[in-house]
Coordinates of C-alpha atoms and ligand atoms in Angstrom, one line a residue:
X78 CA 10.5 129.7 -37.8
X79 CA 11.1 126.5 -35.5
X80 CA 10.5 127.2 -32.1
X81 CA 14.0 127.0 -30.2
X82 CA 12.2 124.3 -27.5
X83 CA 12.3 121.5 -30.6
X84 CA 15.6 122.3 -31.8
X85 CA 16.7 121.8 -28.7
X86 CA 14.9 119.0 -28.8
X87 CA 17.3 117.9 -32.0
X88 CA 20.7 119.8 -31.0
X89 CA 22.7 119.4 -27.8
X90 CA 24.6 123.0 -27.1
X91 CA 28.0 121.6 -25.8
X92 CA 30.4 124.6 -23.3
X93 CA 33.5 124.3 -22.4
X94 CA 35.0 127.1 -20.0
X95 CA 38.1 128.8 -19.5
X96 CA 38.3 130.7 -16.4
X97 CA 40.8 133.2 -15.1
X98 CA 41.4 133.5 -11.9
X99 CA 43.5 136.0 -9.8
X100 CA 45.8 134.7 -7.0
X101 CA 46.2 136.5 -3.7
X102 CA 49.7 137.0 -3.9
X103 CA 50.7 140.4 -2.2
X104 CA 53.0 141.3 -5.1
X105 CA 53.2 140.7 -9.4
X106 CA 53.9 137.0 -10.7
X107 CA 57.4 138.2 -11.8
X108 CA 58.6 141.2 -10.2
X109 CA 58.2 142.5 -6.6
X110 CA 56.0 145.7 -7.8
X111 CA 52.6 145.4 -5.3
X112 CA 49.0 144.0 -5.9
X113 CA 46.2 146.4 -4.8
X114 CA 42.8 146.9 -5.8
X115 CA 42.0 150.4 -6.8
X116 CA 45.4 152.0 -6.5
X117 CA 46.0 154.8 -8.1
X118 CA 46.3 154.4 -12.3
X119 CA 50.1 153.5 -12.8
X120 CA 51.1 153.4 -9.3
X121 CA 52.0 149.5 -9.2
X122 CA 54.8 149.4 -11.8
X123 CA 57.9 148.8 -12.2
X124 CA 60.7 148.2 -15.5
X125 CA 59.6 144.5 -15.6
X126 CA 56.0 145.5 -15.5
X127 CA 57.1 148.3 -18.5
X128 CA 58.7 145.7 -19.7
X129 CA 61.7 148.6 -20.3
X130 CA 64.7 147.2 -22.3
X131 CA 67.1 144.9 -19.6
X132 CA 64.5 144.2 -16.9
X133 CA 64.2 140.6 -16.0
X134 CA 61.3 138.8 -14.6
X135 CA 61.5 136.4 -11.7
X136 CA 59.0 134.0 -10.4
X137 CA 57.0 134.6 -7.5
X138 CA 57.2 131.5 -5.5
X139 CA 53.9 132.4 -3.4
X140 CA 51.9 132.5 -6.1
X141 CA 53.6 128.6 -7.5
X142 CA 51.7 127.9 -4.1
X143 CA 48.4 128.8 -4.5
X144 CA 48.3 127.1 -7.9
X145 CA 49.5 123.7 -6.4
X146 CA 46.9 124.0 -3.7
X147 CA 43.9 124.1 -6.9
X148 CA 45.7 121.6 -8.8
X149 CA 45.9 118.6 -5.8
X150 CA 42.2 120.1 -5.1
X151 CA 41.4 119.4 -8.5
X152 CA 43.4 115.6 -8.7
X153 CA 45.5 116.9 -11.4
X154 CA 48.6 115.8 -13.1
X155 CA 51.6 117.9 -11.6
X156 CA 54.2 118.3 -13.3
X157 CA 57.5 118.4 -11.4
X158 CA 59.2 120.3 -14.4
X159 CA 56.6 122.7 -16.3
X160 CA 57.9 125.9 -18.4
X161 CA 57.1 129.4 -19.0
X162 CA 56.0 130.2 -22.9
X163 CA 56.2 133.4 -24.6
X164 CA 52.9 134.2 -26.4
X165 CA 52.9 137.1 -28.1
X166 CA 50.3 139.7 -29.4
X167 CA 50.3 143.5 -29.9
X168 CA 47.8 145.1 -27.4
X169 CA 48.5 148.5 -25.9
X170 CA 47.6 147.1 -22.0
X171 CA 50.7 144.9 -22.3
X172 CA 54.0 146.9 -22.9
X173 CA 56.3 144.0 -23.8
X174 CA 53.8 142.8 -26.9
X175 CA 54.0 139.2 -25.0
X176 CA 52.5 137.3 -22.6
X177 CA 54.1 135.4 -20.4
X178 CA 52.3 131.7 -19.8
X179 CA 52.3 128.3 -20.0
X180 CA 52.1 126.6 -23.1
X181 CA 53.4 122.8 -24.0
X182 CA 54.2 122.2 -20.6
X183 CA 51.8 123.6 -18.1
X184 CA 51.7 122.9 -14.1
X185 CA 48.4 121.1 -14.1
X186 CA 47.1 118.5 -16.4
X187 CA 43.6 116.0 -16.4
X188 CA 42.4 117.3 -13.4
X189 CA 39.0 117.6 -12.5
X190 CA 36.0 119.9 -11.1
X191 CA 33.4 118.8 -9.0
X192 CA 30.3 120.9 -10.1
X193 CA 27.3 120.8 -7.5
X194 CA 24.2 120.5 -9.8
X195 CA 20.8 120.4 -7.8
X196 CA 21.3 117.9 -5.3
X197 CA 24.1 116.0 -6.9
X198 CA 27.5 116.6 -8.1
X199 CA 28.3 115.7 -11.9
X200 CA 32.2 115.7 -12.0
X201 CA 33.7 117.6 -15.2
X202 CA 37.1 117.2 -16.5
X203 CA 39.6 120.0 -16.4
X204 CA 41.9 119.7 -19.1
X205 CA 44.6 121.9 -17.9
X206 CA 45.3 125.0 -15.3
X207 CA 48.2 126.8 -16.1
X208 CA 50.0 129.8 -14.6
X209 CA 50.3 133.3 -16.8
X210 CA 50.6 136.9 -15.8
X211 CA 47.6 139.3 -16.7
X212 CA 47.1 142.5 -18.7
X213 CA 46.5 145.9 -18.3
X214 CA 43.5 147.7 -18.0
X215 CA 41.9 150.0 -20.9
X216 CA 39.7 152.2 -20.6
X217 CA 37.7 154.1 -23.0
X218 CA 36.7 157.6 -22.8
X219 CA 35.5 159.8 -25.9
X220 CA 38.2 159.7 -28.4
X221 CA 40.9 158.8 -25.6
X222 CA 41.9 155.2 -24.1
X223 CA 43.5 155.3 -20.8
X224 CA 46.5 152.3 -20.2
X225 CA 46.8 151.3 -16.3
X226 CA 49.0 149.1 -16.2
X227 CA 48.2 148.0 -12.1
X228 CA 46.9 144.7 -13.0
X229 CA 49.7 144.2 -15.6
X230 CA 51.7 141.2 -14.4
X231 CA 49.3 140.2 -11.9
X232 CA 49.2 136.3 -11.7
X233 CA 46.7 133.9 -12.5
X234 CA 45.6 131.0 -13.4
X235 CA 43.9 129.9 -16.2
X236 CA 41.1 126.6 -15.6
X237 CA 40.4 125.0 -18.8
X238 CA 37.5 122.7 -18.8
X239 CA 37.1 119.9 -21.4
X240 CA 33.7 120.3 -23.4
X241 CA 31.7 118.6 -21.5
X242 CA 28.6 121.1 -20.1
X243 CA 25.4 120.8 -21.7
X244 CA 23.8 123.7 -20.8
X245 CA 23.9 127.1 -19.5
X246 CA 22.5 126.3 -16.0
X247 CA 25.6 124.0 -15.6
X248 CA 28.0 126.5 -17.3
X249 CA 26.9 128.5 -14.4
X250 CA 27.1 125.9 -11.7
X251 CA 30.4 125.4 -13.0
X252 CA 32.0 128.8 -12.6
X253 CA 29.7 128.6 -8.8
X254 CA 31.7 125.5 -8.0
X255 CA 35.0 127.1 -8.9
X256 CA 34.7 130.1 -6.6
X257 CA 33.6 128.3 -4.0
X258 CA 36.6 126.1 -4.1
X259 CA 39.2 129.1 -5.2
X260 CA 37.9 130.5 -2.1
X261 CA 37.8 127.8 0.3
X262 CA 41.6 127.1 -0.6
X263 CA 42.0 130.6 0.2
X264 CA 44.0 131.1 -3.1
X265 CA 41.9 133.7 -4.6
X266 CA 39.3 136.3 -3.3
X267 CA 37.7 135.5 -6.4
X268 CA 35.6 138.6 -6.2
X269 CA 34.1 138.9 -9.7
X270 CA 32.9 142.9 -9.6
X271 CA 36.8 143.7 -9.2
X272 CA 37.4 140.7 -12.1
X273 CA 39.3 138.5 -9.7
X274 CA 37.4 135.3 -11.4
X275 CA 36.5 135.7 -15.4
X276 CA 35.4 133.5 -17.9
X277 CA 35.7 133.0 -22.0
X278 CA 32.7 130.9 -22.6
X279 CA 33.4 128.1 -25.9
X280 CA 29.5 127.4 -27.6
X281 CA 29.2 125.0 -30.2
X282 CA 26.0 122.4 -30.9
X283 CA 25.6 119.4 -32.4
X284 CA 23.0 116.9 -33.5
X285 CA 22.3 114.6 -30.4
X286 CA 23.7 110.8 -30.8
X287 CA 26.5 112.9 -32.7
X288 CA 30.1 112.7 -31.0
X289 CA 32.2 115.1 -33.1
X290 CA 32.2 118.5 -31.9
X291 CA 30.2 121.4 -33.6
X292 CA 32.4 124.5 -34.8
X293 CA 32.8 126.8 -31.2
X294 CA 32.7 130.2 -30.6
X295 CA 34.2 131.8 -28.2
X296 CA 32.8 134.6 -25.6
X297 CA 34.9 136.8 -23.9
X298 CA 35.4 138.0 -20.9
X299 CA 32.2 137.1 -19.0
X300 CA 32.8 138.4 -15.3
X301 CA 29.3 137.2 -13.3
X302 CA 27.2 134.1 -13.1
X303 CA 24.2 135.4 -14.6
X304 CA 26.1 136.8 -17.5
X305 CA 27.4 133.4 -18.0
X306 CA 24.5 131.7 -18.4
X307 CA 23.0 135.0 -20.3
X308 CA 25.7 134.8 -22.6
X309 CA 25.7 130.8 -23.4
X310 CA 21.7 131.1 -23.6
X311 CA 22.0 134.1 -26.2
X312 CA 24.8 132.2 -28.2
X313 CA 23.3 128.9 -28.4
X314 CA 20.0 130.2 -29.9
X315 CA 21.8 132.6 -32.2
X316 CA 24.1 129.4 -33.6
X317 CA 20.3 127.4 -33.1
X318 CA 18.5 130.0 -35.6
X319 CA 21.4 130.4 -37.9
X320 CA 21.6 126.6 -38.5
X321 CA 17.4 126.4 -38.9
X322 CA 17.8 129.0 -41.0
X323 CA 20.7 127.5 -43.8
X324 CA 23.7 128.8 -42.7
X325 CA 26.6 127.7 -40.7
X326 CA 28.4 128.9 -37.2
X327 CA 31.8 130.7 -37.8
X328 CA 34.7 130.0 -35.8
X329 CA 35.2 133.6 -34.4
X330 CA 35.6 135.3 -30.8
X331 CA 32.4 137.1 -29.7
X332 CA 32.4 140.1 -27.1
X333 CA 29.6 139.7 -24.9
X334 CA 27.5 143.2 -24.2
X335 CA 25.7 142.5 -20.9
X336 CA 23.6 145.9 -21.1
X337 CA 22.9 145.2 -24.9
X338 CA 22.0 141.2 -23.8
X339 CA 24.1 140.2 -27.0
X340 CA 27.0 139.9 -28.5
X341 CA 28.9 141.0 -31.0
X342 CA 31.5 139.2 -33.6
X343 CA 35.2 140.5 -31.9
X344 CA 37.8 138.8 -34.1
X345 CA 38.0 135.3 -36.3
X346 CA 39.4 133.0 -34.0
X347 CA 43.5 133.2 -34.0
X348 CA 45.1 130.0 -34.1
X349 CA 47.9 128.6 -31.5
X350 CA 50.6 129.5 -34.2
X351 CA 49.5 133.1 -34.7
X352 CA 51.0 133.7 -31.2
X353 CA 54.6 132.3 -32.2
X354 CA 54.4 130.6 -28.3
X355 CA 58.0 129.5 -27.7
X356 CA 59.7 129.1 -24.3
X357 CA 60.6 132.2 -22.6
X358 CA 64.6 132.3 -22.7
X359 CA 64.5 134.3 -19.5
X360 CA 62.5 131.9 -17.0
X361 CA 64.2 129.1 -15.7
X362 CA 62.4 125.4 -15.9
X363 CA 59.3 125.7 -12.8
X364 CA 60.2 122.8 -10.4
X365 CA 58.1 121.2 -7.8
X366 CA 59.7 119.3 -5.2
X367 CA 58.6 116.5 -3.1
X368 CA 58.4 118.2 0.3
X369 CA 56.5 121.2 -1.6
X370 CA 53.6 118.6 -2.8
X371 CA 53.7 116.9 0.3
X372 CA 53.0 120.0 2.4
X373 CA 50.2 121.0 -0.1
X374 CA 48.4 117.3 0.0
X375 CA 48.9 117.2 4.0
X376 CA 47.2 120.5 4.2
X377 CA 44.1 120.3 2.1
X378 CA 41.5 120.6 3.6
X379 CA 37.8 118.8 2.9
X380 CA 36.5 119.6 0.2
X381 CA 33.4 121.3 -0.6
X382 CA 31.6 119.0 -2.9
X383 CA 32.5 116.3 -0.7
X384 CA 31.3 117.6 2.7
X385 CA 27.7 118.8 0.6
X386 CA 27.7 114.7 -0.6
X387 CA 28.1 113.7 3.4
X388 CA 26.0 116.6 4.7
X389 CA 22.6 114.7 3.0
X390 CA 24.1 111.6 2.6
X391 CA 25.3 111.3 6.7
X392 CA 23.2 113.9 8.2
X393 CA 20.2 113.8 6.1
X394 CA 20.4 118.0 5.2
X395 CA 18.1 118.7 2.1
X396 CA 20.3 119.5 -0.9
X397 CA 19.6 123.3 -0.4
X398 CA 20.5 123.4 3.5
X399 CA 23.9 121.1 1.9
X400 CA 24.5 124.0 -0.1
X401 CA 23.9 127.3 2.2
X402 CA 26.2 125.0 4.6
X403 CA 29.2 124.9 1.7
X404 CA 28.7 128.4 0.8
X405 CA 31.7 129.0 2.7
X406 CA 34.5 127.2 4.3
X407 CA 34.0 128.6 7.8
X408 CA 30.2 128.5 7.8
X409 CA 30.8 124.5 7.1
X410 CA 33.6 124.3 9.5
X411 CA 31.0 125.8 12.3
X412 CA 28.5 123.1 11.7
X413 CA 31.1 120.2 11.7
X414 CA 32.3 122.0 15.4
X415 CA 28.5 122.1 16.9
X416 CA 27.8 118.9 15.4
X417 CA 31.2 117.4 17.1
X418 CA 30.6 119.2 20.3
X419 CA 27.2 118.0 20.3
X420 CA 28.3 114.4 19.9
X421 CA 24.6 113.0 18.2
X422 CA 25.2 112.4 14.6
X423 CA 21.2 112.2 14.0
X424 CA 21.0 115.8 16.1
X425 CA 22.5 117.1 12.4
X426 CA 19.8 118.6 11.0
X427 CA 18.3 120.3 14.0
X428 CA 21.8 122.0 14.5
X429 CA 21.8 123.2 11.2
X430 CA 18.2 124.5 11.6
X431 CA 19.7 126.2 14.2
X432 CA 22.6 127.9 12.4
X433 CA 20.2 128.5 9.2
X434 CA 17.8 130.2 10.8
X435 CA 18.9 131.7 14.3
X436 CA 22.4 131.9 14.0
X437 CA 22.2 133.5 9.9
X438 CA 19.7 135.7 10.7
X439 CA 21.5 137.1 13.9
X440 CA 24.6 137.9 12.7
X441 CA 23.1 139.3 9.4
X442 CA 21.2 141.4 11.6
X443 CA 24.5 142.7 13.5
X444 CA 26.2 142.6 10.2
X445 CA 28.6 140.0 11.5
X446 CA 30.2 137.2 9.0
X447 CA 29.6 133.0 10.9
X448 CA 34.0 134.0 11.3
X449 CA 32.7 136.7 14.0
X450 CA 29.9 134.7 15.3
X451 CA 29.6 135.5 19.4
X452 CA 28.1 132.5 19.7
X453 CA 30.8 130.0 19.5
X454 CA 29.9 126.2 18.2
X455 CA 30.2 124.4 21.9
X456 CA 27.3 127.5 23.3
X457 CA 24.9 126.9 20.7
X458 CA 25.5 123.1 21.0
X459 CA 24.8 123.6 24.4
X460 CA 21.6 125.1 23.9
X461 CA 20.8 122.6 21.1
X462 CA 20.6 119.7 24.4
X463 CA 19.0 121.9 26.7
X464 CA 15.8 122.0 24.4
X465 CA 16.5 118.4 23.2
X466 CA 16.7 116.7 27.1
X467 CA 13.2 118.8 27.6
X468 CA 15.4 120.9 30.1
X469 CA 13.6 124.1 27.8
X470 CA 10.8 124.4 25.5
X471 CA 11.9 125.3 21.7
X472 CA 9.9 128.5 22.2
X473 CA 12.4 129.6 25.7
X474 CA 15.3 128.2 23.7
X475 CA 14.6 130.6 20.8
X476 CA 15.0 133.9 23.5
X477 CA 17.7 132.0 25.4
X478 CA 19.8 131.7 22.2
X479 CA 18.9 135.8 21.2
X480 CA 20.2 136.7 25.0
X481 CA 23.3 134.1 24.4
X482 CA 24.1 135.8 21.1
X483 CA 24.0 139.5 22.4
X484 CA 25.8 139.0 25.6
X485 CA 28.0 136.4 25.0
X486 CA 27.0 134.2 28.0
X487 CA 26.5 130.6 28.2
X488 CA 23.0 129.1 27.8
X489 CA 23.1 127.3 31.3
X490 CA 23.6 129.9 32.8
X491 CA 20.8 131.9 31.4
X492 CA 18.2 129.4 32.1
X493 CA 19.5 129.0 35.5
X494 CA 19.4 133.0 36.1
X495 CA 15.7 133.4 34.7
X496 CA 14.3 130.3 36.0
X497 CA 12.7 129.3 32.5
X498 CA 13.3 125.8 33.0
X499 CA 10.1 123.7 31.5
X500 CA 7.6 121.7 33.8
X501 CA 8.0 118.4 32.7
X502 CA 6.9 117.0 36.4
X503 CA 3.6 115.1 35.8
X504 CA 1.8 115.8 39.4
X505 CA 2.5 120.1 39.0
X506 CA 1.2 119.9 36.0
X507 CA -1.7 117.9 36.8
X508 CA -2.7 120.2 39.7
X509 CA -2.4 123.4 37.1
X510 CA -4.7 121.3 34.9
X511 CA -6.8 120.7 37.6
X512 CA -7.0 124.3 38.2
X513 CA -8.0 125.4 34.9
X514 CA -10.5 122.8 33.8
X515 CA -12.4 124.3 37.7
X516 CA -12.3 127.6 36.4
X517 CA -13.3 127.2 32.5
X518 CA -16.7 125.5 33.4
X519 CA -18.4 126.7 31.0
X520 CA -15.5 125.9 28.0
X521 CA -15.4 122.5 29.6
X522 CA -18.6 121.8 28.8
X523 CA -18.3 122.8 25.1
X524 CA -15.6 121.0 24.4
X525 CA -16.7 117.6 25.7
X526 CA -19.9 118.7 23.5
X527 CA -17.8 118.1 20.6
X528 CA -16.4 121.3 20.0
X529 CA -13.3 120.0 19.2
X530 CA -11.2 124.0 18.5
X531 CA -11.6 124.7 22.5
X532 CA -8.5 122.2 23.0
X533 CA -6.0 125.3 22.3
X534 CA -7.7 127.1 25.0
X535 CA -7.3 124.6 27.3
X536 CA -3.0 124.2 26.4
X537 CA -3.1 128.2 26.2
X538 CA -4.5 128.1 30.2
X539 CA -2.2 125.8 31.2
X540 CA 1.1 127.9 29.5
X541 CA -0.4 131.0 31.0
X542 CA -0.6 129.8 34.4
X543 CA 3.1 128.5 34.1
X544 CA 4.5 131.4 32.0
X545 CA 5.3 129.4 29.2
X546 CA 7.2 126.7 30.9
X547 CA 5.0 123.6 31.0
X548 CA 6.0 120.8 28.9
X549 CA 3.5 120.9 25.9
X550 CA 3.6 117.2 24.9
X551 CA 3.1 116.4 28.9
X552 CA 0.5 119.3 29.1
X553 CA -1.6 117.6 25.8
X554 CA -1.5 114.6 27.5
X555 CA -3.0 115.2 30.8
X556 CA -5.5 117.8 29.6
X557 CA -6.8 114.9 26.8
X558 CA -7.2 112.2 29.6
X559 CA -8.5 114.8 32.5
X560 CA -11.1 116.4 29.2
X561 CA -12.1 113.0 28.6
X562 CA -11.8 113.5 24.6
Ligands
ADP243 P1 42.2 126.9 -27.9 O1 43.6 126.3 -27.9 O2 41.8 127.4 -29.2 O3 41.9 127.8 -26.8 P2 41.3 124.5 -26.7 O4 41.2 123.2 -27.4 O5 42.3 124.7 -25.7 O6 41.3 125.6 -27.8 O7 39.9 124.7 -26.0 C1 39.6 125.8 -25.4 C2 38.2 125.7 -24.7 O8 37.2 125.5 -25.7 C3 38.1 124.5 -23.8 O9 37.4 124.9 -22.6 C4 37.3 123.5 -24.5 O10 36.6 122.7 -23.7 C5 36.4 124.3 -25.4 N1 36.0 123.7 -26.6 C6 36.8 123.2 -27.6 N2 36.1 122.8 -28.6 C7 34.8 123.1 -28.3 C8 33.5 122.9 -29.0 N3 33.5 122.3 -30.2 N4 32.4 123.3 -28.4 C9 32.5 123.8 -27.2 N5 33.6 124.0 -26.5 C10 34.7 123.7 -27.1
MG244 MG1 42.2 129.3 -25.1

C-alpha cells in the first residue's frame, strides 16, 4: 500500500464548503412564532410553521438585514430583486414537504471570504449566500423519533464557497474566519454546540497540474472546527486509498460520525431537478432599496482580516498577537481605543502586551469578558506612559495596573497615593550606591576580582535600599562606573 504522504504528493484534495448559519432574528423567517434556544419541544409554532392548509408565510424583514450586512461584508453581488424558491423533499422535521429558499435568483452572488491562514490572509471566493428557512429537529430514541419543530422556519443563510481550499487546515480556517465575521457583524451568535453555524463539507482530488474537478462527495452536517478538518482529513484518504487501490470515488452524500471518526455513505447525491425548485407562488419578489444598502455600507464596520493585516503590518504585532486581538470585535475595538488614547503609533505592541497578558488574564480571573473590563482603554493607556516616561518601573506598573483593575481608580492617582514613583535622579542614587558599595566590602572586593555574577547583588542592594523604586538602567550605570568593571 502507498503511503498517503506520496499520494499526496501526486493528488491535490480540493473543498468547497457550504455553511449554514443562523440569524439572530427574535422571531421565524416567515411567521411571527419566536426563536429560543432550548424551549420547550413544540412550543415555538405556529400554522405557518405546521405548514396547516391556508397559512401564509411572510418575510421577516430583520432577518433581510442581517444577510445584507454579510453580503457588503463579503463584496458580493446584491441583487435588488432576488426570489424565494420552493424546494421540496419529504422529511418528517419539515411539515409542508418543502423548503423554502433561494434558488435561480439568490440575494448574494461572487462575493468573497477573507480566510486568515497563519500569518496571511488567502481570499476565497464565495459563490453565493442565499436566504432559506431551516428544519426541524429529530431525535432518535429506541424504536421512536421525536419531531420538534422549534427550529423549523428559523432563518439562515447558506455561504457557498467556490472549490477553492486545498486542505483541511484551510477548510478549517475557513469556517474560523466565518464566525469570526458572522459574529463581529453581530448577525449570528454563531454558537456551533447549539448548531447556530454548520457545515456540508464537498471532497474531491485530483492529479496536480490537473484543472477539471475530481467527482465530490459531500459530508453532512459537520457542526465544530475540529470535526471539519477530521472529517475532510478522513475523506480525502478514504477517496486517496480507493483510487490507489483501482477503484473510483462515487458521487454520494456521506454522514460524518464524529465518535466513530468516519463516515458513512448517507444517500447518492440528488440532483437540482430531484427537488422540483420552482418559485414560491406565495412570496412576493425580495427587494433591496437604495437607502437600505446605503445604511448597511455606511455602517460596516472594519473588518477583521483587514485590521489583523494592519495590526502587523502598522503596529508590528506578531501574527498570533494579530489574531488573539481579532478574536473578537470588542477586544480589537479596545486596542484601537488605548492605542488612540495613547497617541504613539510605535507604543502598539507594548499596549497590546499589556491587554494580552495583564488585562486577559485579569478579567479571566474575575470571569469578566474585555466588554466588562473595569479598566477602561484611556486608564490603562495612562499607565502604559507612566512606565514609558520612567515615571514607574515595569515591575510597580505591574501592581499599579492589579490595584487599577480591582478598584477602578486611575493610575495617577495610585502612584501619587503610594509614593512608588521611580528614582531616576542621578545624585540620590549615587549616594545609595555610595552607601552600599561602603557596606559590602567584602563583595566589592570579589567582584572587581573578576567575579563577574556579584553585579546582581550589587543592583539587588541598591533596589532594597529604595524599595524597588530606583531606576534600574540609571542604577546599572552608576554601580558599573563607581565598581570600576
Ligand atoms: P450542488 O448544487 O450540488 O450543491 P454546487 O455546484 O452548488 O453543487 O456546489 C456545492 C459545493 O460543492 C460548493 O461549495 C462547491 O465549491 C463544492 N464543489 C463543487 N464541485 C466540487 C468538487 N469537484 N470538489 C470539491 N468541492 C466541490
Ligand atoms: Mg448544495
Amino acid at each position: 500500500m502507498t503511503e498517503l504522504a506520496e499520494l499526496l504528493e501526486l493528488w491535490e484534495p480540493v473543498i468547497g464548503l457550504e455553511v449554514h448559519v443562523q440569524l439572530a432574528t427574535r422571531s421565524k423567517a416567515f411567521s411571527p412564532a419566536g426563536v429560543v434556544f432550548g424551549a420547550p419541544p413544540n412550543s415555538l409554532v405556529d400554522p405557518t410553521v405546521l405548514g396547516l392548509p391556508g397559512s401564509l408565510p411572510v418575510f421577516n424583514q430583520a432577518a433581510l438585514a442581517l444577510a445584507l450586512k454579510l453580503g457588503v461584508a463579503t463584496g458580493s453581488q446584491i441583487r435588488a430583486k432576488s426570489r424565494f424558491a420552493r424546494k421540496h423533499y419529504f422529511y418528517p422535521d419539515q411539515p409542508k414537504n418543502y423548503q423554502i429558499s433561494q434558488y435561480d435568483e439568490p440575494l448574494c452572488e461572487n462575493g468573497h471570504l477573507d480566510v486568515i491562514i497563519g500569518g496571511a490572509v488567502k481570499r476565497i471566493k464565495l459563490t453565493r449566500i442565499h436566504l432559506e428557512e431551516d428544519a426541524g429537529k429529530l431525535t432518535h430514541v429506541g424504536a421512536m423519533s421525536h419531531v420538534d419543530l422549534n427550529r423549523s422556519g428559523v432563518p439562515l443563510v447558506e455561504v457557498v464557497s467556490a472549490p477553492e481550499l486545498t486542505s483541511s487546515e484551510e477548510a478549517a480556517e475557513f469556517m474560523r474566519s466565518l464566525h469570526r465575521l458572522v459574529r463581529w457583524l453581530e448577525i449570528s451568535e454563531a454558537d456551533m454546540e447549539k448548531g447556530q453555524l454548520r457545515c456540508d463539507a464537498n471532497v474531491s482530488v485530483r492529479l496536480r497540474g490537473e484543472d477539471r474537478l475530481g467527482t465530490r462527495t459531500e459530508l453532512k452536517n459537520i457542526n465544530s472546527f475540529r470535526f471539519v478538518q477530521n472529517a475532510i482529513d478522513h475523506e480525502i484518504a478514504r477517496q486517496l486509498r480507493l483510487i490507489d487501490g483501482g477503484g473510483r470515488v462515487e458521487r454520494e452524500t456521506r454522514l460524518w460520525d464524529a465518535d466513530a471518526g468516519q463516515s458513512a455513505p448517507m444517500r447518492s447525491k440528488e440532483e437540482a431537478n430531484d427537488y422540483r425548485y420552482f418559485p414560491d407562488p406565495d412570496l412576493p419578489v425580495l427587494v433591496v432599496d437604495g437607502p437600505t444598502m446605503g445604511g448597511i455600507l455606511r455602517a460596516q464596520p472594519e473588518l477583521p482580516a483587514a485590521r489583523f493585516q494592519r495590526y502587523q503590518e502598522d503596529i508590528g504585532l506578531s501574527a498570533d498577537d494579530a489574531r488573539t486581538m481579532i478574536g473578537e470585535r470588542a477586544l480589537a475595538e479596545y486596542f484601537d481605543a488605548t492605542c488612540k488614547a495613547h497617541g504613539m503609533l510605535k507604543s502598539g505592541r507594548t499596549i497590546a502586551n499589556w491587554i494580552l497578558t495583564e488585562l486577559l488574564g485579569a478579567l479571566n480571573k474575575a470571569g469578566k469578558g474585555i466588554a466588562e473590563s473595569p479598566m477602561p482603554p484611556e486608564r490603562l493607556a495612562a499607565l502604559v506612559r507612566l512606565v514609558e516616561d520612567g515615571t514607574i518601573s515595569g515591575k510597580i506598573g505591574k501592581e499599579v495596573f492589579e490595584e487599577a483593575f480591582a478598584k477602578g481608580e486611575e493610575p495617577g492617582a495610585i502612584v501619587e497615593r503610594r509614593g512608588v514613583q521611580q528614582i531616576s535622579d542621578e545624585a540620590t542614587l549615587a549616594a545609595v550606591v555610595e552607601e552600599v558599595v561602603a557596606a559590602s566590602p567584602k563583595q566589592t572586593a570579589e567582584y572587581q576580582g573578576g567575579k563577574d555574577s556579584l553585579f546582581g547583588y550589587f543592583v539587588g542592594q541598591v533596589m532594597k535600599k529604595t524599595q524597588g523604586r530606583a531606576n534600574p538602567v540609571i542604577t546599572t550605570d552608576l554601580l558599573k562606573k563607581r565598581l570600576g568593571r
